[in-house]
Every structure is written in structure tokens, then in C-alpha cells.
JSON list of N, CA and C in Angstrom, two decimals:
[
{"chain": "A", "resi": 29, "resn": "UNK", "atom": "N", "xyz": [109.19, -36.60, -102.07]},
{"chain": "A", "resi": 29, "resn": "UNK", "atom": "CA", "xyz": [110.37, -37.23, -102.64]},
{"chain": "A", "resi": 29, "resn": "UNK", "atom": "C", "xyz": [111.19, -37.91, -101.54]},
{"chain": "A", "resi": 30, "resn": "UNK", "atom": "N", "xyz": [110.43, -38.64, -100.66]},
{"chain": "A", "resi": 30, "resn": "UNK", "atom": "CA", "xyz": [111.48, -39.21, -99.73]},
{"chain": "A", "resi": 30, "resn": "UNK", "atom": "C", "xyz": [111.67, -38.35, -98.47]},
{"chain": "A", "resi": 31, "resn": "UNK", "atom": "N", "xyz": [111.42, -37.23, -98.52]},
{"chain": "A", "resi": 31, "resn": "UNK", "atom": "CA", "xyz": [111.36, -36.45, -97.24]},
{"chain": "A", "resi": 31, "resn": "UNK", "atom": "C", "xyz": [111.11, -36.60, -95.88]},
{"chain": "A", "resi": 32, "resn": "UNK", "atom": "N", "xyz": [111.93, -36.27, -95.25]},
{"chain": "A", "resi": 32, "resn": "UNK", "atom": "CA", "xyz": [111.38, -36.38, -93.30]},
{"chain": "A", "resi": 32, "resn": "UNK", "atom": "C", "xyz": [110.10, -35.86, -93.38]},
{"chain": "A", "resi": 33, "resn": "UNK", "atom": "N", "xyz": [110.27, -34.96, -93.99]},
{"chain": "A", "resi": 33, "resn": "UNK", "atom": "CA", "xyz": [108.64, -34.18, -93.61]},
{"chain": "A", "resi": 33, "resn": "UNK", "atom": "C", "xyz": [107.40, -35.52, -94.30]},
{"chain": "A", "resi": 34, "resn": "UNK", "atom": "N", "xyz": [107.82, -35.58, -95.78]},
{"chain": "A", "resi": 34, "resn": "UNK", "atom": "CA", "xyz": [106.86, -36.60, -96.29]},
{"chain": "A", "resi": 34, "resn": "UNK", "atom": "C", "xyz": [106.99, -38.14, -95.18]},
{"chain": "A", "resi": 35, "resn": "UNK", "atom": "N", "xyz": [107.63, -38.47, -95.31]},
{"chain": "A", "resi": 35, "resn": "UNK", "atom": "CA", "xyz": [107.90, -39.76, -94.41]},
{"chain": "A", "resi": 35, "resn": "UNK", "atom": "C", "xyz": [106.93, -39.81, -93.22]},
{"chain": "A", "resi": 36, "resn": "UNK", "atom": "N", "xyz": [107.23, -38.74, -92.71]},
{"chain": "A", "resi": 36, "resn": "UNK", "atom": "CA", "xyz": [106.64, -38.60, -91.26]},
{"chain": "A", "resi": 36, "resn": "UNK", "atom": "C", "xyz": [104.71, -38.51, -91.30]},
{"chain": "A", "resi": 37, "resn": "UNK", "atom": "N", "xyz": [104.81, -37.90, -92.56]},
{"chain": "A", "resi": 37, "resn": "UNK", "atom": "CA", "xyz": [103.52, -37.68, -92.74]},
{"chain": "A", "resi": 37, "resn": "UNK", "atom": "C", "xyz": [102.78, -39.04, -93.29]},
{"chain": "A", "resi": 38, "resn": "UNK", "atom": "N", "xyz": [103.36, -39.84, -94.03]},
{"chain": "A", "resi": 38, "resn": "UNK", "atom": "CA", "xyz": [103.25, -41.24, -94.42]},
{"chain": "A", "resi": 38, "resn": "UNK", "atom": "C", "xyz": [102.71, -42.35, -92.61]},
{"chain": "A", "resi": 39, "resn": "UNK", "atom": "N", "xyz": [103.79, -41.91, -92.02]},
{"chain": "A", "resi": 39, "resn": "UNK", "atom": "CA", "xyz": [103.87, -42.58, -90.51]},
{"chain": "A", "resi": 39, "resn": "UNK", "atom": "C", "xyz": [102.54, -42.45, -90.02]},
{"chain": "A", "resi": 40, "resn": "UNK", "atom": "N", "xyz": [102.29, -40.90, -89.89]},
{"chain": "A", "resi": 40, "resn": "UNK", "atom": "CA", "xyz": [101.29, -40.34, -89.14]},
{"chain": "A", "resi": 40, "resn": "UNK", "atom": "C", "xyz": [99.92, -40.47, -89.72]},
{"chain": "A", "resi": 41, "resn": "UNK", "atom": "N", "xyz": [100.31, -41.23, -90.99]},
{"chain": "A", "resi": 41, "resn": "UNK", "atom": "CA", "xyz": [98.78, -41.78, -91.84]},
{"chain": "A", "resi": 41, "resn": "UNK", "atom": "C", "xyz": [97.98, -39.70, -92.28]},
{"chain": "A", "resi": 42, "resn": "UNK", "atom": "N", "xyz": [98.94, -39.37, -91.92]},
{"chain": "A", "resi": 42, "resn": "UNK", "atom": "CA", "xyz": [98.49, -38.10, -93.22]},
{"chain": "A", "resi": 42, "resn": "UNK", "atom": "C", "xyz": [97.99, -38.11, -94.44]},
{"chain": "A", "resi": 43, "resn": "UNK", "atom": "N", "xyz": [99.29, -39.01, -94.93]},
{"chain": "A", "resi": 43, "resn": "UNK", "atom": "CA", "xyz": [99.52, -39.69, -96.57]},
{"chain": "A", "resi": 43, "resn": "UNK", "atom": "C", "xyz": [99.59, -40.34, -96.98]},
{"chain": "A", "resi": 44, "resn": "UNK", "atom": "N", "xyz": [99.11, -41.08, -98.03]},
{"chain": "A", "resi": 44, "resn": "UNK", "atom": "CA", "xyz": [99.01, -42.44, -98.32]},
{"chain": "A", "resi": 44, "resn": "UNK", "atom": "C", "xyz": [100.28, -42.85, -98.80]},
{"chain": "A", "resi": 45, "resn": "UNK", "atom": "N", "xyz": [101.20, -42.11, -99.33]},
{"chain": "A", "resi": 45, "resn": "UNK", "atom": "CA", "xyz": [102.34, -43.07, -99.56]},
{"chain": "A", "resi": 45, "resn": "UNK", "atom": "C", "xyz": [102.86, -41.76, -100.05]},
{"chain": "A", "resi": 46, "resn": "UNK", "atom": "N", "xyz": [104.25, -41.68, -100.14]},
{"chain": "A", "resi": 46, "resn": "UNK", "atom": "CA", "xyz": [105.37, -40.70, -100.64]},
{"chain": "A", "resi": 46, "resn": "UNK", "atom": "C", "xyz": [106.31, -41.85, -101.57]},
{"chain": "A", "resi": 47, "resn": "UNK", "atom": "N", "xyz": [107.26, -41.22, -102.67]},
{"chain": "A", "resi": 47, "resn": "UNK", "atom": "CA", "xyz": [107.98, -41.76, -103.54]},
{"chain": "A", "resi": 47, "resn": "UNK", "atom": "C", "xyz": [109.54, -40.90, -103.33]},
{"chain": "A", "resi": 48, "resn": "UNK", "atom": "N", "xyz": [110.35, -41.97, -103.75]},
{"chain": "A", "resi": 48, "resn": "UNK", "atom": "CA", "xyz": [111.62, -41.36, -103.48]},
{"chain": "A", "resi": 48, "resn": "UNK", "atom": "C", "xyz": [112.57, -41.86, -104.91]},
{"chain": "A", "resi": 49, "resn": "UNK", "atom": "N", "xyz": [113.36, -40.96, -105.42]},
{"chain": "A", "resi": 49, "resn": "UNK", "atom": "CA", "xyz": [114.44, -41.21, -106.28]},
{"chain": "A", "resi": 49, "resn": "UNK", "atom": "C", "xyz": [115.80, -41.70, -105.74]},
{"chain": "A", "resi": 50, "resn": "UNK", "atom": "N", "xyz": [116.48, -42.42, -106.90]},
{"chain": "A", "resi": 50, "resn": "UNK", "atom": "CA", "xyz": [118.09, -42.47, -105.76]},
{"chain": "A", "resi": 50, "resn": "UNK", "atom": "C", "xyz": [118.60, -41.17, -106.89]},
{"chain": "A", "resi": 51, "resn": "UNK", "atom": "N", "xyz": [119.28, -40.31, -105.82]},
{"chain": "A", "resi": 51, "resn": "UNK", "atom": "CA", "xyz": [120.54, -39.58, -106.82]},
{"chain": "A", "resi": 51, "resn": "UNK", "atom": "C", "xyz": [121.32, -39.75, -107.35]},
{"chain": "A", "resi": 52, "resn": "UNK", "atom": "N", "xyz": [122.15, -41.02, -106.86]},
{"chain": "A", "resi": 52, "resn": "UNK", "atom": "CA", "xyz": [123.65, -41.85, -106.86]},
{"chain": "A", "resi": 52, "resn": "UNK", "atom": "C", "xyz": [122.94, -42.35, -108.35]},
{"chain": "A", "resi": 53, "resn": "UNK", "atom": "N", "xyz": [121.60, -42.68, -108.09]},
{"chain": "A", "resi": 53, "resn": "UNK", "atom": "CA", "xyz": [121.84, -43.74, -109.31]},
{"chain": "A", "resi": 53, "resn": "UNK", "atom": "C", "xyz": [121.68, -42.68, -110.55]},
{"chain": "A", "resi": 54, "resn": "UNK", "atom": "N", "xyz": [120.81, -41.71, -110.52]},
{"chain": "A", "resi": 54, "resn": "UNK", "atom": "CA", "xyz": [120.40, -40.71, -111.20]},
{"chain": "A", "resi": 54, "resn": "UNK", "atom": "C", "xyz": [121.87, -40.05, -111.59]},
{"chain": "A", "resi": 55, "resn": "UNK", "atom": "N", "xyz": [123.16, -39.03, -111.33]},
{"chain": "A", "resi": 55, "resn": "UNK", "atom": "CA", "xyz": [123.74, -39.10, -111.45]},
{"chain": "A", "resi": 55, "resn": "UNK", "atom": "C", "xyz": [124.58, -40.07, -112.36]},
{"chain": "A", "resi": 56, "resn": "UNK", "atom": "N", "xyz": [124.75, -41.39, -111.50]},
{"chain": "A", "resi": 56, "resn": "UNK", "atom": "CA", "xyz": [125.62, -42.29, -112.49]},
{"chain": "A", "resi": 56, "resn": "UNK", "atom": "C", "xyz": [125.36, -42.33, -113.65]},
{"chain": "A", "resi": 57, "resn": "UNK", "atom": "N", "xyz": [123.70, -42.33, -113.87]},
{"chain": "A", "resi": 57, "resn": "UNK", "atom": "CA", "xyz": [122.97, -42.61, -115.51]},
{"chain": "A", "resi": 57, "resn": "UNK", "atom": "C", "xyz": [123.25, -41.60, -115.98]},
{"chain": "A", "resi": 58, "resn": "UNK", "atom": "N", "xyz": [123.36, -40.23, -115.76]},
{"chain": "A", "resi": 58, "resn": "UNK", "atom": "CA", "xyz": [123.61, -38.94, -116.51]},
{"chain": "A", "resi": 58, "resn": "UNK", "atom": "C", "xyz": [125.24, -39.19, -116.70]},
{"chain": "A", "resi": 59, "resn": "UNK", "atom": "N", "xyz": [126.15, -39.18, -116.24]},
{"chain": "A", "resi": 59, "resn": "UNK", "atom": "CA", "xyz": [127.65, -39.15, -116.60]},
{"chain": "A", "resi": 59, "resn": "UNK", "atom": "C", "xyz": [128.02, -40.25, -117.77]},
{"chain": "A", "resi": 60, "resn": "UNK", "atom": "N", "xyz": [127.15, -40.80, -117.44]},
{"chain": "A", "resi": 60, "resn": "UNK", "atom": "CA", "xyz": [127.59, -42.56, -118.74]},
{"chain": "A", "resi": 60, "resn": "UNK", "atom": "C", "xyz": [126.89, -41.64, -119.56]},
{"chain": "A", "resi": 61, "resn": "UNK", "atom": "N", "xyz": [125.74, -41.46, -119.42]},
{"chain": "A", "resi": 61, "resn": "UNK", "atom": "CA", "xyz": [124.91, -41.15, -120.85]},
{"chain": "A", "resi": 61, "resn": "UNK", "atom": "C", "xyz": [126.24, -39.89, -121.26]},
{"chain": "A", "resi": 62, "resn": "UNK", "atom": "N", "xyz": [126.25, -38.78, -120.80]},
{"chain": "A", "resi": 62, "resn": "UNK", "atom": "CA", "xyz": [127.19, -37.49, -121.53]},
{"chain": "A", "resi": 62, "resn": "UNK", "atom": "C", "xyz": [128.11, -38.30, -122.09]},
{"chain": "A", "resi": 63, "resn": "UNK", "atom": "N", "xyz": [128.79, -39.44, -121.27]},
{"chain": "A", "resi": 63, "resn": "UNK", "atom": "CA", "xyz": [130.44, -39.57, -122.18]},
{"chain": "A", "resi": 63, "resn": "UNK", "atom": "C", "xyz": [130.00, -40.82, -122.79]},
{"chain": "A", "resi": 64, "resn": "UNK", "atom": "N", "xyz": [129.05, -41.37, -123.52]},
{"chain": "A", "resi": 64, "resn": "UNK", "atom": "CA", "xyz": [128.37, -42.11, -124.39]},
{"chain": "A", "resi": 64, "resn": "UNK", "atom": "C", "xyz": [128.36, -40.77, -126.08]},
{"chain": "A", "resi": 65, "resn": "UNK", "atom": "N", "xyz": [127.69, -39.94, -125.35]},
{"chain": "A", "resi": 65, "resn": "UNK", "atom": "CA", "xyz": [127.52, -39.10, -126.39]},
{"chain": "A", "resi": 65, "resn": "UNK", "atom": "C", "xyz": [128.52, -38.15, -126.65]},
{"chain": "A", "resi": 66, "resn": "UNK", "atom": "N", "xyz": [129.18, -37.90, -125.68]},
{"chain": "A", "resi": 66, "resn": "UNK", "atom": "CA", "xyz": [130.74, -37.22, -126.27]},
{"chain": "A", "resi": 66, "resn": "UNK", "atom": "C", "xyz": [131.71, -38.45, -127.17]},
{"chain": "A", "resi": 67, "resn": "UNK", "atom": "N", "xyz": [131.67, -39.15, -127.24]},
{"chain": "A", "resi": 67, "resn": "UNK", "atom": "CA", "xyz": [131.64, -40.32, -128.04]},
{"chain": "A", "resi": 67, "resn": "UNK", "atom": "C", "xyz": [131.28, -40.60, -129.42]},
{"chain": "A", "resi": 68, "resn": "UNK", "atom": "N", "xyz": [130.16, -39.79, -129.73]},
{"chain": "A", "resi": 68, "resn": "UNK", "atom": "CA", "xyz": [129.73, -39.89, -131.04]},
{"chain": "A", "resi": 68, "resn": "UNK", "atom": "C", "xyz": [128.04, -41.23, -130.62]},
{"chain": "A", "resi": 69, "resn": "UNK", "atom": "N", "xyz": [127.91, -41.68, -129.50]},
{"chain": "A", "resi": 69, "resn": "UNK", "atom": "CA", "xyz": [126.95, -42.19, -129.46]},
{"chain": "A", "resi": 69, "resn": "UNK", "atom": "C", "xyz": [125.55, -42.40, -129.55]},
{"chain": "A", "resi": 70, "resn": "UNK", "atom": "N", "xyz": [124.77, -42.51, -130.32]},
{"chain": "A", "resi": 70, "resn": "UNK", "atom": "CA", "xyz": [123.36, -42.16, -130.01]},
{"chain": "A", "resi": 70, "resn": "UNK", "atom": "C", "xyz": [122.37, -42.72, -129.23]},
{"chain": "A", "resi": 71, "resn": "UNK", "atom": "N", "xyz": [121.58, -41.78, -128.21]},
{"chain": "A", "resi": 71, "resn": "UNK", "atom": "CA", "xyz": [121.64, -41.61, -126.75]},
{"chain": "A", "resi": 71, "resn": "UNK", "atom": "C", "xyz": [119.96, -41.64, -126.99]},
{"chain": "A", "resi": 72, "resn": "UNK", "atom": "N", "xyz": [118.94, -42.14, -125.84]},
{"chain": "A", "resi": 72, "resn": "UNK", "atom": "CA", "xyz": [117.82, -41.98, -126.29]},
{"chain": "A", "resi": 72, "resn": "UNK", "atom": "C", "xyz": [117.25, -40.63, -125.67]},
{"chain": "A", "resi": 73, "resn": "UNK", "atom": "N", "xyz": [116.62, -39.87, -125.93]},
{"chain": "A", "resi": 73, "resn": "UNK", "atom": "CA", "xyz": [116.32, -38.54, -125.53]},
{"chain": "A", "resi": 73, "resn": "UNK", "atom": "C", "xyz": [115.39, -38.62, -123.87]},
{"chain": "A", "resi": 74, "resn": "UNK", "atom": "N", "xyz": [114.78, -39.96, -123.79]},
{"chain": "A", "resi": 74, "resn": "UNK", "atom": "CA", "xyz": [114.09, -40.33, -122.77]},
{"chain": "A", "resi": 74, "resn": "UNK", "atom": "C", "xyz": [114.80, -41.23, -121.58]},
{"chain": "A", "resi": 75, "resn": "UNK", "atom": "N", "xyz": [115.25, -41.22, -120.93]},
{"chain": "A", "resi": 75, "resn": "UNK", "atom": "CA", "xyz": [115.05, -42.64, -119.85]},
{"chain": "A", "resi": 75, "resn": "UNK", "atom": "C", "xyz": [114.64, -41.78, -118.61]},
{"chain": "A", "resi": 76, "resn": "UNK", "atom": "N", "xyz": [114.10, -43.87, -118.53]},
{"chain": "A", "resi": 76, "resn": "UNK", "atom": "CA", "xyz": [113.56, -44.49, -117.15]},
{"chain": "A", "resi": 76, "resn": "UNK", "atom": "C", "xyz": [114.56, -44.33, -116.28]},
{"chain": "A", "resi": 77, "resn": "UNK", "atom": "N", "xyz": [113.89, -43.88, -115.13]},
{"chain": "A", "resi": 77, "resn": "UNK", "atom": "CA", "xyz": [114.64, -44.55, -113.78]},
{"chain": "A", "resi": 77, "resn": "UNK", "atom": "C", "xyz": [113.83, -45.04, -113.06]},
{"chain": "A", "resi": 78, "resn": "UNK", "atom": "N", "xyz": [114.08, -46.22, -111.74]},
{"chain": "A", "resi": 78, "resn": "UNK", "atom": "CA", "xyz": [112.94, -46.36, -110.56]},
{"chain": "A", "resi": 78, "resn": "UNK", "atom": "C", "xyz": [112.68, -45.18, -109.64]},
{"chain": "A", "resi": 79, "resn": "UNK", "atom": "N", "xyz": [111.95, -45.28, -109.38]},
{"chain": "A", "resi": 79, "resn": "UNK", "atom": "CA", "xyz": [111.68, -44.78, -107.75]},
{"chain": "A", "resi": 79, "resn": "UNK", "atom": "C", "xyz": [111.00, -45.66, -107.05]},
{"chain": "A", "resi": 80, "resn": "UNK", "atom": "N", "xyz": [110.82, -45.09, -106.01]},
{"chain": "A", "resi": 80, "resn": "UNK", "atom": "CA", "xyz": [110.60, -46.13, -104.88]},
{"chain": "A", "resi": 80, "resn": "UNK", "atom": "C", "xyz": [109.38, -45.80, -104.01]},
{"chain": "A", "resi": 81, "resn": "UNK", "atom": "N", "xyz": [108.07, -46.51, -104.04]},
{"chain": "A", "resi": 81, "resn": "UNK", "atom": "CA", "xyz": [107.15, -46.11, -103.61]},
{"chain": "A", "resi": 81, "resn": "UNK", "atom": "C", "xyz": [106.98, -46.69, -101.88]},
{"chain": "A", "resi": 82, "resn": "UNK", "atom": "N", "xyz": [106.62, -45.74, -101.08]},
{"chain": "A", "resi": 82, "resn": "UNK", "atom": "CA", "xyz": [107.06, -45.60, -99.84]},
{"chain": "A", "resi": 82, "resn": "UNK", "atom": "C", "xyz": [105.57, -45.43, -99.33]},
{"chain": "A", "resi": 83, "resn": "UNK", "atom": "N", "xyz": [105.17, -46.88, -98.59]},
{"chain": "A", "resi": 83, "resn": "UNK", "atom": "CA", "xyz": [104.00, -46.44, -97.93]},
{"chain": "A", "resi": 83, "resn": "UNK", "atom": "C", "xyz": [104.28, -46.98, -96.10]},
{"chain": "A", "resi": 84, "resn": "UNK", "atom": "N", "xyz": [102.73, -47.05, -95.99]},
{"chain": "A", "resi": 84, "resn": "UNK", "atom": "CA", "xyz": [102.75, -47.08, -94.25]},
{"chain": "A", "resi": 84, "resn": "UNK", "atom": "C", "xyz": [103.58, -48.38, -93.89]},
{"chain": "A", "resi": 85, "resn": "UNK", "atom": "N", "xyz": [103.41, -49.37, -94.98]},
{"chain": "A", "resi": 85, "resn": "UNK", "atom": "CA", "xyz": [104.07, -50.69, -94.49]},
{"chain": "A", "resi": 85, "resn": "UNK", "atom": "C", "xyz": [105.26, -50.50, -94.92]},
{"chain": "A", "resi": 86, "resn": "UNK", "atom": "N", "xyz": [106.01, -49.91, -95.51]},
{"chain": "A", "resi": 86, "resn": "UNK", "atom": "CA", "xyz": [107.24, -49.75, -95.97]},
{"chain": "A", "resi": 86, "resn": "UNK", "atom": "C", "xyz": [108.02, -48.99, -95.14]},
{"chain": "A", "resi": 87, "resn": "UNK", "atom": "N", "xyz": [107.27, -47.36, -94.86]},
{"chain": "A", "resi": 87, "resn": "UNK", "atom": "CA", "xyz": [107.99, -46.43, -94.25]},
{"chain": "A", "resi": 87, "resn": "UNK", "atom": "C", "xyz": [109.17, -46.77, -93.34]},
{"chain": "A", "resi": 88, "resn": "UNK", "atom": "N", "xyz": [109.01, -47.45, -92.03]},
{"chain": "A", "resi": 88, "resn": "UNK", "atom": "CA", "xyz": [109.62, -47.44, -91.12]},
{"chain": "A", "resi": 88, "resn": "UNK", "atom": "C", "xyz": [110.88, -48.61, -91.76]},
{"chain": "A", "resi": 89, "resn": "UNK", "atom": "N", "xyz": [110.93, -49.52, -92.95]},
{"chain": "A", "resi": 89, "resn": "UNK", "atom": "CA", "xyz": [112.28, -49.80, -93.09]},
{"chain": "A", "resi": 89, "resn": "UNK", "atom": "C", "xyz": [112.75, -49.21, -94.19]},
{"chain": "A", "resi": 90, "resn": "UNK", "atom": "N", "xyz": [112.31, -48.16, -95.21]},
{"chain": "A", "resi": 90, "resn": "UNK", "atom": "CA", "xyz": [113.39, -47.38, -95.78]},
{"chain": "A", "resi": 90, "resn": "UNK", "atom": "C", "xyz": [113.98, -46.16, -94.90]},
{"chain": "A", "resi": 91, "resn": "UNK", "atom": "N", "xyz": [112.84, -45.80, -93.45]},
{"chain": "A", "resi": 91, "resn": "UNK", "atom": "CA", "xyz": [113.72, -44.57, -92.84]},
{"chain": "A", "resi": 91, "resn": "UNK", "atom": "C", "xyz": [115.12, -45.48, -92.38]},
{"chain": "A", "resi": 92, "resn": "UNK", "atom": "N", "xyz": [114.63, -46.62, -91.59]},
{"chain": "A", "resi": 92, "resn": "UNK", "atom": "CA", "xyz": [116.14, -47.32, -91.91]},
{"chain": "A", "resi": 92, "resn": "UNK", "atom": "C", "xyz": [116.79, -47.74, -92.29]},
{"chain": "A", "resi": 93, "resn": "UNK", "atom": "N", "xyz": [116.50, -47.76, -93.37]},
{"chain": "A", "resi": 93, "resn": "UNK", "atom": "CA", "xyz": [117.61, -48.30, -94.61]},
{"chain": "A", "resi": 93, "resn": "UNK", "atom": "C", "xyz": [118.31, -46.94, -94.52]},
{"chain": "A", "resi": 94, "resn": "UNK", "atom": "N", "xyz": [118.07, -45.84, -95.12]},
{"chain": "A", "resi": 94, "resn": "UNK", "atom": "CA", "xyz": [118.07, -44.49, -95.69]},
{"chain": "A", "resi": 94, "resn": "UNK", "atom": "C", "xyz": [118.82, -43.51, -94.44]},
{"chain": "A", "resi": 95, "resn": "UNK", "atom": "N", "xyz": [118.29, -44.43, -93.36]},
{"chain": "A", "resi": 95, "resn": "UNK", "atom": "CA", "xyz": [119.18, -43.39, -92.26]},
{"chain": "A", "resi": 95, "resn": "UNK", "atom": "C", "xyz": [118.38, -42.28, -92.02]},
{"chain": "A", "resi": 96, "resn": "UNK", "atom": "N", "xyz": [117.01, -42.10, -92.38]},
{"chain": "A", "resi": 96, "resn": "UNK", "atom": "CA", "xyz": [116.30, -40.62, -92.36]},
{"chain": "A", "resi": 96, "resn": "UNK", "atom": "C", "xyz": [115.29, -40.55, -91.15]},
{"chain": "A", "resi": 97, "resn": "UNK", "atom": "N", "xyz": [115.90, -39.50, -90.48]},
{"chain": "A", "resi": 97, "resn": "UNK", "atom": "CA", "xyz": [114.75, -39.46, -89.04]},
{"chain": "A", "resi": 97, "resn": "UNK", "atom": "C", "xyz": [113.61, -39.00, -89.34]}
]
């Protein structure tokens, strides 16, 4: 999930690729959805979110994007 440990292992060609979630965004979608449905709204029982697939050519600019050693 985005991990130093996974990352590193991605780097080191351990792994072919690791995937990462955002929380921020995960979060945001859960608080709208509750006060949608404290609302009286009807809410779909399923959603999507992205993630973000993280391979050897990628790795080294989401550790810097992400700030993750």
C-alpha cells in the first residue's frame, strides 16, 4: 500500500509494482457520503476510489512526490 518497505522493494526490483490509496481523499468521500445520508440521501452501497499503481518507472517520483524515504 505505498510502503517504504514496499517501495523499496519495488526499487530493488523485488517487486513488480506496489499500489497506494490517498487517505485525504478516502476520508473526504466517507464524510460527504455520512452527511449526504444523514440527510435523508440515497447513497450507493459501493464506491470507487483510485489508487495508484507504483512501479520501477514510477517509484522514484511518487517517493518524491509523497515525501517517503
Amino acid at each position: 500500500d505505498g510502503t517504504s518497505v514496499g517501495l523499496q522493494a519495488v526499487k530493488n526490483g523485488e517487486m513488480e509494482a506496489t499500489y497506494a490509496n490517498n487517505p485525504y481523499l478516502i476520508g473526504q468521500v466517507s464524510v460527504d457520503l455520512a452527511l449526504r445520508k444523514a440527510c435523508g440521501q440515497d447513497i450507493n452501497r459501493t464506491v470507487e476510489m483510485p489508487i495508484t499503481e507504483i512501479t520501477i518507472d514510477t517509484v522514484d517520483a511518487y517517493m518524491e512526490e509523497t515525501a517517503v524515504e
